[in-house]
Coordinates of C-alpha atoms in Angstrom, one line a residue:
M1454 CA -15.0 24.0 21.4
V1455 CA -13.5 26.3 18.9
S1456 CA -15.9 27.8 16.5
H1457 CA -15.2 28.5 12.8
C1458 CA -14.3 32.1 12.1
D1459 CA -15.2 34.3 9.2
R1460 CA -13.2 37.3 8.0
H1461 CA -15.7 39.8 9.5
S1462 CA -16.1 38.4 13.1
C1463 CA -13.3 36.2 14.5
V1464 CA -14.2 34.8 17.9
V1465 CA -10.6 34.2 18.8
C1466 CA -8.3 37.0 17.6
R1467 CA -11.1 39.7 17.5
T1468 CA -9.8 41.1 14.2
S1469 CA -12.1 42.0 11.4
A1470 CA -10.0 42.9 8.3
I1471 CA -7.1 41.4 6.4
N1472 CA -4.6 44.2 7.3
E1473 CA -5.3 43.7 11.0
I1474 CA -4.9 39.9 10.7
E1475 CA -1.5 40.4 8.9
Q1476 CA -0.3 42.7 11.7
Y1477 CA -1.5 40.3 14.3
L1478 CA 0.4 37.4 12.7
K1479 CA 3.6 39.4 13.0
S1480 CA 3.2 39.9 16.7
D1481 CA 4.3 37.6 19.5
K1482 CA 0.7 37.0 20.4
A1483 CA 0.3 35.2 17.1
A1484 CA 1.7 32.0 18.6
G1485 CA -1.4 31.6 20.7
F1486 CA -3.5 32.7 17.7
L1487 CA -2.1 29.9 15.6
Q1488 CA -2.2 27.2 18.4
S1489 CA -5.8 28.1 19.3
G1490 CA -7.5 26.8 16.1
C1491 CA -8.3 30.3 14.8
F1492 CA -7.7 30.3 11.0
C1493 CA -9.9 33.2 9.9
F1494 CA -7.1 34.6 7.7
I1495 CA -7.3 31.6 5.3
R1496 CA -10.4 33.0 3.7
C1497 CA -8.5 36.2 3.0
V1498 CA -5.0 35.1 1.8
K1499 CA -3.4 32.1 0.3
S1500 CA -0.1 31.7 2.1
M1501 CA 1.8 33.8 4.7
K1502 CA 5.3 34.0 6.2
V1503 CA 5.5 33.3 9.9
S1504 CA 8.3 32.4 12.3
W1505 CA 9.0 28.8 13.0
Y1506 CA 8.5 29.4 16.8
Q1507 CA 4.9 30.4 16.0
L1508 CA 4.2 26.9 14.6
S1509 CA 6.0 25.0 17.4
A1510 CA 4.4 24.1 20.7
L1511 CA 7.9 24.3 22.1
R1512 CA 8.3 27.8 20.6
V1513 CA 11.6 27.0 18.9
G1514 CA 13.1 28.7 15.9
F1515 CA 13.5 32.3 14.7
G1516 CA 13.6 31.5 11.0
M1517 CA 10.8 32.4 8.7
V1518 CA 8.7 30.0 6.6
D1519 CA 5.6 30.1 4.4
I1520 CA 2.5 28.6 5.8
L1521 CA -0.7 27.6 4.0
D1522 CA -3.8 26.7 6.0
V1523 CA -6.4 24.9 4.0
N1524 CA -9.9 25.3 5.2
S1525 CA -11.5 22.8 2.9
T1526 CA -14.6 20.7 3.5
S1527 CA -14.2 18.7 0.2
L1528 CA -11.4 17.3 -1.8
T1529 CA -12.6 19.1 -4.9
S1530 CA -12.1 22.5 -3.4
F1531 CA -8.8 21.5 -2.0
L1532 CA -7.5 20.3 -5.4
A1533 CA -8.8 23.5 -7.1
D1534 CA -7.2 25.8 -4.6
V1535 CA -3.8 24.3 -3.6
P1536 CA -1.9 23.1 -6.7
N1537 CA -0.5 26.6 -7.6
Q1538 CA 0.8 27.0 -4.0
I1539 CA 2.6 23.7 -3.6
T1540 CA 3.9 22.8 -7.1
G1541 CA 7.7 22.7 -7.2
R1542 CA 8.1 23.4 -3.5
K1543 CA 9.3 21.3 -0.5
V1544 CA 6.1 20.7 1.5
L1545 CA 6.0 19.9 5.2
I1546 CA 2.6 18.6 6.3
A1547 CA 2.0 19.8 9.9
G1548 CA -0.7 19.8 12.5
R1549 CA -0.7 21.8 15.7
G1550 CA 3.0 21.8 16.2
T1551 CA 3.2 19.5 19.3
N1552 CA 6.1 17.6 17.6
I1553 CA 7.7 20.4 15.6
V1554 CA 11.1 22.0 16.5
G1555 CA 11.7 25.0 14.2
R1556 CA 15.0 26.3 13.0
D1557 CA 16.7 29.7 13.1
E1558 CA 17.4 29.8 9.3
S1559 CA 14.6 31.0 7.1
S1560 CA 13.2 28.5 4.6
D1561 CA 12.5 30.5 1.4
G1562 CA 11.5 27.5 -0.7
D1563 CA 9.7 25.5 1.9
L1564 CA 6.0 25.5 2.6
V1565 CA 4.2 24.3 5.7
I1566 CA 0.7 23.1 4.9
R1567 CA -2.0 22.4 7.5
C1568 CA -5.7 21.5 7.5
S1569 CA -7.7 24.1 9.4
D1570 CA -11.0 22.2 8.9
S1571 CA -12.2 21.5 12.5
T1572 CA -15.8 20.7 11.7
M1573 CA -17.5 17.7 13.5
S1574 CA -20.7 16.0 12.6
L1575 CA -22.9 13.0 13.6
S1576 CA -24.9 11.0 11.2
G1577 CA -26.5 8.5 13.5
N1578 CA -25.6 5.0 14.7
G1579 CA -22.4 6.2 16.2
V1580 CA -20.9 7.5 13.0
L1581 CA -18.8 10.7 13.6
T1582 CA -17.0 12.6 10.9
A1583 CA -14.4 15.3 11.5
G1584 CA -11.9 17.5 9.7
T1585 CA -8.3 16.7 10.5
G1586 CA -7.6 20.2 11.8
C1587 CA -9.8 19.4 14.8
G1588 CA -7.9 19.1 18.1
L1589 CA -8.0 15.6 19.4
P1590 CA -9.1 16.7 22.9
V1591 CA -11.9 18.7 21.4
L1592 CA -13.0 15.7 19.3
A1593 CA -12.9 13.4 22.4
E1594 CA -15.0 15.8 24.4
F1595 CA -17.5 16.2 21.5
S1596 CA -17.9 12.4 21.2
A1597 CA -18.3 12.0 25.0
R1598 CA -21.0 14.6 25.2
S1599 CA -22.7 12.9 22.2
G1600 CA -22.9 9.7 24.2
L1601 CA -20.2 7.9 22.2
A1602 CA -17.4 5.8 23.6
G1603 CA -14.0 5.0 22.2
L1604 CA -12.3 8.3 21.7
T1605 CA -13.1 9.5 25.3
L1606 CA -10.0 8.1 26.8
L1607 CA -7.8 9.7 24.2
G1608 CA -8.8 13.2 25.4
G1609 CA -5.5 13.8 27.2
I1610 CA -3.4 13.5 24.0
P1611 CA -2.5 17.0 22.6
G1612 CA -2.3 17.9 18.9
S1613 CA -4.7 17.6 15.9
L1614 CA -6.7 14.7 14.7
G1615 CA -4.5 14.6 11.6
G1616 CA -1.4 14.0 13.7
A1617 CA -3.1 11.4 15.8
L1618 CA -4.1 9.5 12.7
R1619 CA -0.7 9.6 11.2
M1620 CA 1.0 8.1 14.3
N1621 CA -2.0 6.0 15.5
A1622 CA -2.0 7.9 18.8
G1623 CA -3.1 5.9 21.8
A1624 CA -3.6 5.9 25.6
N1625 CA -5.2 3.9 28.3
G1626 CA -4.9 0.7 26.2
L1627 CA -6.7 2.2 23.2
E1628 CA -5.5 3.4 19.8
I1629 CA -7.3 5.7 17.5
G1630 CA -6.9 3.3 14.6
Q1631 CA -9.4 0.9 16.3
F1632 CA -12.3 3.2 15.5
V1633 CA -11.5 4.6 12.1
Q1634 CA -13.8 3.6 9.2
R1635 CA -12.6 5.9 6.5
I1636 CA -9.9 8.5 5.8
H1637 CA -9.8 11.1 3.0
G1638 CA -6.7 12.9 1.8
V1639 CA -4.6 14.1 -1.1
N1640 CA -1.2 12.9 -2.3
C1641 CA 0.9 16.1 -2.4
R1642 CA 3.3 14.6 -5.0
D1643 CA 0.8 14.0 -7.8
L1644 CA -2.3 15.8 -6.4
T1645 CA -4.4 12.6 -6.6
I1646 CA -7.1 11.7 -4.1
W1647 CA -6.1 9.2 -1.5
E1648 CA -8.6 7.2 0.6
W1649 CA -8.4 4.5 3.2
N1650 CA -11.3 2.2 4.2
R1651 CA -11.8 -0.2 7.0
G1652 CA -10.4 -3.5 5.9
D1653 CA -7.4 -2.0 4.1
G1654 CA -5.3 -2.6 7.3
G1655 CA -1.9 -1.0 7.9
W1656 CA -2.3 -0.1 11.6
G1657 CA 0.3 -1.0 14.2
Y1658 CA 1.8 0.4 17.4
R1659 CA 2.4 4.0 16.6
Q1660 CA 2.1 3.2 12.9
S1661 CA -0.7 4.0 10.4
P1662 CA -1.5 3.3 6.8
V1663 CA -1.1 7.0 5.9
P1664 CA 1.8 7.6 3.4
A1665 CA 4.3 10.4 4.3
D1666 CA 3.2 12.5 1.3
V1667 CA -0.5 12.4 2.0
F1668 CA -2.3 15.5 3.3
L1669 CA -5.2 14.3 5.4
V1670 CA -8.5 16.2 5.1
S1671 CA -11.2 14.2 7.0
A1672 CA -11.9 11.0 8.9
Q1673 CA -14.9 9.0 9.7
F1674 CA -15.3 7.0 12.9
E1675 CA -17.8 4.3 14.0
L1676 CA -18.1 4.5 17.8
P1677 CA -20.1 2.4 20.3
L1678 CA -23.1 4.1 21.9
A1679 CA -22.7 4.9 25.6
N1680 CA -24.0 7.0 28.5
A1681 CA -23.0 10.6 28.0
E1682 CA -22.5 11.4 31.7
E1683 CA -20.3 8.5 32.2
E1684 CA -18.2 9.3 29.1
I1685 CA -17.8 12.9 30.2
E1686 CA -16.5 11.7 33.6
K1687 CA -14.0 9.4 31.8
Y1688 CA -12.9 12.3 29.6
I1689 CA -12.3 14.6 32.5
S1690 CA -10.3 11.8 34.3
S1691 CA -8.3 11.2 31.2
V1692 CA -7.4 14.8 30.7
S1693 CA -6.5 15.3 34.4
S1694 CA -4.3 12.2 34.4
Q1695 CA -2.4 13.5 31.4
E1696 CA -2.0 16.9 32.9
N1697 CA -0.5 15.4 36.0
K1698 CA 2.1 13.5 33.9
N1699 CA 3.3 16.7 32.1
S1700 CA 6.2 18.0 34.1
S1701 CA 8.1 19.6 31.2
P1702 CA 9.2 23.3 31.3
D1703 CA 6.6 25.9 30.4
F1704 CA 7.3 27.0 26.9
S1705 CA 4.3 29.2 26.5
T1706 CA 5.8 32.5 27.8
R1707 CA 8.9 32.9 25.6
K1708 CA 10.5 31.7 22.4
Y1709 CA 13.8 29.9 21.9
S1710 CA 16.6 29.7 19.3
T1711 CA 17.6 26.1 18.4
E1712 CA 20.9 26.7 20.2
E1713 CA 19.1 27.6 23.4
M1714 CA 16.8 24.6 23.1
N1715 CA 19.7 22.2 22.6
A1716 CA 21.4 23.7 25.7
L1717 CA 18.2 23.2 27.7
F1718 CA 17.9 19.5 26.7
D1719 CA 21.7 19.0 27.4
S1720 CA 21.1 20.3 30.9
L1721 CA 18.2 17.9 31.4
D1722 CA 20.5 15.0 30.3
D1723 CA 22.8 15.8 33.2
I1724 CA 20.0 15.3 35.8
E1725 CA 20.3 12.0 37.7
I1726 CA 17.0 10.2 38.3

């Protein structure tokens, strides 16, 4: 489980000052830093330029873009901190980059905004609340170890909770929308608070009630109580099954231009199955 960082002692990147963090983000190692869930720099700076490949799990795109990670545990602090950053700009709401392909051209007027709040908490009777920056596998493991069923079998799905909610991610006959009780967010067009409650509907196969312009902050789940040891076994089985299915190229060791990635996929199209 990834712990929250502070600017003086980061458990992931091992940096301790803003100038060190800025230098780290300019290096090739920063891709792992950004994917890992370490967002200590958000307490030091507002927005920062990074390469598209640093935001993409496929490591594609040499162009630069501004990124703003919001570590907000309440909508009030979000609304107070973000408006000056996003007003008048084209905003791309992103998660952990598992479905992002960057571009080689820089995007001077664009802003990628992500939620870095990965806190998780239990309030009894199977109610689990989590920040949308939390990785879905991490959330699934946390719920399993807490003796809660439902999310366990979704542990093999990569990406963030926010991305999973937006597409109603599912696996093993289950969909995340089945267990959601409440979602909080902000509409990036008019900076108004957005909320969804159980009973409002809007879920479907790979469809959710979340509008395209809404930035998700947190979600609340109501999960059935279960045996923790059994749920952990299910979680491990789910993750192992997903790993066995993944036969795609390893993109973690290098970065690609969009031209190179297009050529790679064209070559895959020529393979007869």
